[in-house]
Amino acid sequence: MLDENVTFNLFEAKHHPYEKKQCFWVNVIDEMVGSTMSLDEKEEKKVEEYLLHLEGQIVEQSIKLEIRRQKWMRKEKNKVELKQLPSHLKYIFLKEDYDKPIIISKSLSKLEKGKASEKLNGE
């Protein structure tokens, strides 16, 4: 036993039938599942209602995604390329869209910046 080599060829083992008589019947399982899955009219209507509800949610979600995509596309379209300013100037933006930059002096106080922003925004 110590000097013996045993070699298993897995590819050949797959080709030979099992020694024990075994039966593999998938179609029997399919029939059993089919008989338990048969629905009466009331159950079928409930399933259809659920499916319609789910389809409605999918449509609603796709509409929301399309709206988000359009908003994002508008923001991307409106983005302004800012150039490097001299050290004594800086950008402020009208509204919150960051698509309307205004150049002001860095030496302005917060109050002056606020007033300038309000005046330019028309508030």
PDB file of C-alpha atoms in Angstrom:
ATOM      1  CA  MET A   1       0.000   0.000   0.000  1.00  0.00           C
ATOM      2  CA  LEU A   2       2.819   2.401   0.721  1.00  0.00           C
ATOM      3  CA  ASP A   3       4.455   1.702  -2.645  1.00  0.00           C
ATOM      4  CA  GLU A   4       1.204   1.745  -4.644  1.00  0.00           C
ATOM      5  CA  ASN A   5       0.129   4.728  -6.751  1.00  0.00           C
ATOM      6  CA  VAL A   6      -3.537   5.303  -7.346  1.00  0.00           C
ATOM      7  CA  THR A   7      -4.567   7.546 -10.246  1.00  0.00           C
ATOM      8  CA  PHE A   8      -8.091   8.872 -10.713  1.00  0.00           C
ATOM      9  CA  ASN A   9      -9.139  10.106 -14.118  1.00  0.00           C
ATOM     10  CA  LEU A  10     -12.099  12.383 -13.489  1.00  0.00           C
ATOM     11  CA  PHE A  11     -12.932  12.739 -17.170  1.00  0.00           C
ATOM     12  CA  GLU A  12     -13.376   8.982 -17.566  1.00  0.00           C
ATOM     13  CA  ALA A  13     -15.370   8.728 -14.356  1.00  0.00           C
ATOM     14  CA  LYS A  14     -17.946  11.089 -15.804  1.00  0.00           C
ATOM     15  CA  HIS A  15     -18.510   8.846 -18.844  1.00  0.00           C
ATOM     16  CA  HIS A  16     -19.292   5.661 -16.944  1.00  0.00           C
ATOM     17  CA  PRO A  17     -22.772   5.134 -15.492  1.00  0.00           C
ATOM     18  CA  TYR A  18     -23.217   4.891 -11.770  1.00  0.00           C
ATOM     19  CA  GLU A  19     -23.120   1.397 -10.328  1.00  0.00           C
ATOM     20  CA  LYS A  20     -26.250   1.981  -8.322  1.00  0.00           C
ATOM     21  CA  LYS A  21     -29.415   2.261 -10.326  1.00  0.00           C
ATOM     22  CA  GLN A  22     -30.407   5.887  -9.926  1.00  0.00           C
ATOM     23  CA  CYS A  23     -33.085   7.810 -11.687  1.00  0.00           C
ATOM     24  CA  PHE A  24     -32.846  11.511 -12.433  1.00  0.00           C
ATOM     25  CA  TRP A  25     -36.193  12.872 -13.471  1.00  0.00           C
ATOM     26  CA  VAL A  26     -36.400  16.610 -13.852  1.00  0.00           C
ATOM     27  CA  ASN A  27     -39.777  16.501 -15.564  1.00  0.00           C
ATOM     28  CA  VAL A  28     -41.343  14.883 -12.468  1.00  0.00           C
ATOM     29  CA  ILE A  29     -40.189  17.858 -10.415  1.00  0.00           C
ATOM     30  CA  ASP A  30     -41.542  20.232 -13.081  1.00  0.00           C
ATOM     31  CA  GLU A  31     -44.957  18.573 -12.907  1.00  0.00           C
ATOM     32  CA  MET A  32     -45.018  18.783  -9.112  1.00  0.00           C
ATOM     33  CA  VAL A  33     -44.035  22.454  -9.138  1.00  0.00           C
ATOM     34  CA  GLY A  34     -46.576  23.151 -11.888  1.00  0.00           C
ATOM     35  CA  SER A  35     -49.411  21.588  -9.902  1.00  0.00           C
ATOM     36  CA  THR A  36     -48.594  23.638  -6.812  1.00  0.00           C
ATOM     37  CA  MET A  37     -48.194  26.816  -8.839  1.00  0.00           C
ATOM     38  CA  SER A  38     -51.589  26.696 -10.538  1.00  0.00           C
ATOM     39  CA  LEU A  39     -53.638  29.676  -9.427  1.00  0.00           C
ATOM     40  CA  ASP A  40     -57.361  30.174  -9.350  1.00  0.00           C
ATOM     41  CA  GLU A  41     -58.962  33.248 -10.958  1.00  0.00           C
ATOM     42  CA  LYS A  42     -58.956  35.291  -7.756  1.00  0.00           C
ATOM     43  CA  GLU A  43     -55.248  34.653  -7.175  1.00  0.00           C
ATOM     44  CA  GLU A  44     -54.432  35.412 -10.822  1.00  0.00           C
ATOM     45  CA  LYS A  45     -56.231  38.770 -10.566  1.00  0.00           C
ATOM     46  CA  LYS A  46     -54.229  39.633  -7.437  1.00  0.00           C
ATOM     47  CA  VAL A  47     -50.986  38.778  -9.223  1.00  0.00           C
ATOM     48  CA  GLU A  48     -52.013  40.939 -12.197  1.00  0.00           C
ATOM     49  CA  GLU A  49     -52.860  43.838  -9.860  1.00  0.00           C
ATOM     50  CA  TYR A  50     -49.461  43.563  -8.183  1.00  0.00           C
ATOM     51  CA  LEU A  51     -47.725  43.460 -11.553  1.00  0.00           C
ATOM     52  CA  LEU A  52     -49.617  46.539 -12.755  1.00  0.00           C
ATOM     53  CA  HIS A  53     -48.718  48.322  -9.528  1.00  0.00           C
ATOM     54  CA  LEU A  54     -45.051  47.396  -9.963  1.00  0.00           C
ATOM     55  CA  GLU A  55     -45.094  48.517 -13.603  1.00  0.00           C
ATOM     56  CA  GLY A  56     -46.540  51.862 -12.480  1.00  0.00           C
ATOM     57  CA  GLN A  57     -43.733  52.263  -9.964  1.00  0.00           C
ATOM     58  CA  ILE A  58     -41.151  51.451 -12.624  1.00  0.00           C
ATOM     59  CA  VAL A  59     -42.621  54.065 -14.980  1.00  0.00           C
ATOM     60  CA  GLU A  60     -42.733  56.601 -12.141  1.00  0.00           C
ATOM     61  CA  GLN A  61     -39.092  55.916 -11.246  1.00  0.00           C
ATOM     62  CA  SER A  62     -37.984  56.178 -14.872  1.00  0.00           C
ATOM     63  CA  ILE A  63     -39.753  59.554 -15.168  1.00  0.00           C
ATOM     64  CA  LYS A  64     -37.976  60.784 -12.028  1.00  0.00           C
ATOM     65  CA  LEU A  65     -34.640  59.597 -13.412  1.00  0.00           C
ATOM     66  CA  GLU A  66     -35.292  61.365 -16.712  1.00  0.00           C
ATOM     67  CA  ILE A  67     -36.106  64.618 -14.872  1.00  0.00           C
ATOM     68  CA  ARG A  68     -32.875  64.332 -12.869  1.00  0.00           C
ATOM     69  CA  ARG A  69     -30.910  63.652 -16.047  1.00  0.00           C
ATOM     70  CA  GLN A  70     -32.416  66.719 -17.749  1.00  0.00           C
ATOM     71  CA  LYS A  71     -31.617  68.925 -14.734  1.00  0.00           C
ATOM     72  CA  TRP A  72     -28.052  67.640 -14.714  1.00  0.00           C
ATOM     73  CA  MET A  73     -27.732  68.261 -18.472  1.00  0.00           C
ATOM     74  CA  ARG A  74     -28.963  71.843 -17.998  1.00  0.00           C
ATOM     75  CA  LYS A  75     -26.434  72.424 -15.226  1.00  0.00           C
ATOM     76  CA  GLU A  76     -23.642  70.982 -17.353  1.00  0.00           C
ATOM     77  CA  LYS A  77     -24.697  73.169 -20.275  1.00  0.00           C
ATOM     78  CA  ASN A  78     -24.793  76.289 -18.102  1.00  0.00           C
ATOM     79  CA  LYS A  79     -21.403  75.774 -16.480  1.00  0.00           C
ATOM     80  CA  VAL A  80     -19.106  78.689 -17.085  1.00  0.00           C
ATOM     81  CA  GLU A  81     -15.397  78.265 -17.531  1.00  0.00           C
ATOM     82  CA  LEU A  82     -13.706  80.546 -15.017  1.00  0.00           C
ATOM     83  CA  LYS A  83     -10.389  82.133 -15.823  1.00  0.00           C
ATOM     84  CA  GLN A  84      -7.597  82.942 -13.430  1.00  0.00           C
ATOM     85  CA  LEU A  85      -8.105  86.403 -11.933  1.00  0.00           C
ATOM     86  CA  PRO A  86      -5.514  88.842 -10.637  1.00  0.00           C
ATOM     87  CA  SER A  87      -4.860  88.483  -6.902  1.00  0.00           C
ATOM     88  CA  HIS A  88      -6.965  91.536  -5.943  1.00  0.00           C
ATOM     89  CA  LEU A  89     -10.160  90.201  -7.625  1.00  0.00           C
ATOM     90  CA  LYS A  90     -12.462  87.225  -7.023  1.00  0.00           C
ATOM     91  CA  TYR A  91     -15.664  85.656  -8.330  1.00  0.00           C
ATOM     92  CA  ILE A  92     -19.072  85.710  -6.670  1.00  0.00           C
ATOM     93  CA  PHE A  93     -22.103  84.046  -8.232  1.00  0.00           C
ATOM     94  CA  LEU A  94     -25.644  85.200  -8.780  1.00  0.00           C
ATOM     95  CA  LYS A  95     -28.222  82.795  -7.367  1.00  0.00           C
ATOM     96  CA  GLU A  96     -27.175  79.264  -6.459  1.00  0.00           C
ATOM     97  CA  ASP A  97     -26.729  77.896  -9.968  1.00  0.00           C
ATOM     98  CA  TYR A  98     -23.105  79.015 -10.226  1.00  0.00           C
ATOM     99  CA  ASP A  99     -23.736  79.905 -13.851  1.00  0.00           C
ATOM    100  CA  LYS A 100     -23.571  83.685 -13.499  1.00  0.00           C
ATOM    101  CA  PRO A 101     -20.173  84.733 -12.154  1.00  0.00           C
ATOM    102  CA  ILE A 102     -19.496  88.329 -11.138  1.00  0.00           C
ATOM    103  CA  ILE A 103     -16.010  89.698 -10.556  1.00  0.00           C
ATOM    104  CA  ILE A 104     -15.567  91.818  -7.434  1.00  0.00           C
ATOM    105  CA  SER A 105     -12.710  93.186  -5.396  1.00  0.00           C
ATOM    106  CA  LYS A 106     -11.307  90.945  -2.661  1.00  0.00           C
ATOM    107  CA  SER A 107     -11.089  93.946  -0.363  1.00  0.00           C
ATOM    108  CA  LEU A 108     -14.899  94.245  -0.017  1.00  0.00           C
ATOM    109  CA  SER A 109     -16.349  93.398   3.399  1.00  0.00           C
ATOM    110  CA  LYS A 110     -18.987  90.678   3.846  1.00  0.00           C
ATOM    111  CA  LEU A 111     -21.654  93.358   4.167  1.00  0.00           C
ATOM    112  CA  GLU A 112     -20.546  95.033   0.931  1.00  0.00           C
ATOM    113  CA  LYS A 113     -20.437  91.657  -0.855  1.00  0.00           C
ATOM    114  CA  GLY A 114     -23.952  90.888   0.379  1.00  0.00           C
ATOM    115  CA  LYS A 115     -25.294  94.246  -0.764  1.00  0.00           C
ATOM    116  CA  ALA A 116     -23.650  93.891  -4.177  1.00  0.00           C
ATOM    117  CA  SER A 117     -25.066  90.395  -4.574  1.00  0.00           C
ATOM    118  CA  GLU A 118     -28.580  91.532  -3.552  1.00  0.00           C
ATOM    119  CA  LYS A 119     -28.477  94.468  -5.953  1.00  0.00           C
ATOM    120  CA  LEU A 120     -27.304  92.299  -8.859  1.00  0.00           C
ATOM    121  CA  ASN A 121     -29.878  89.587  -8.077  1.00  0.00           C
ATOM    122  CA  GLY A 122     -32.605  92.225  -8.101  1.00  0.00           C
ATOM    123  CA  GLU A 123     -33.664  91.687  -4.494  1.00  0.00           C
TER     124      GLU A 123
END
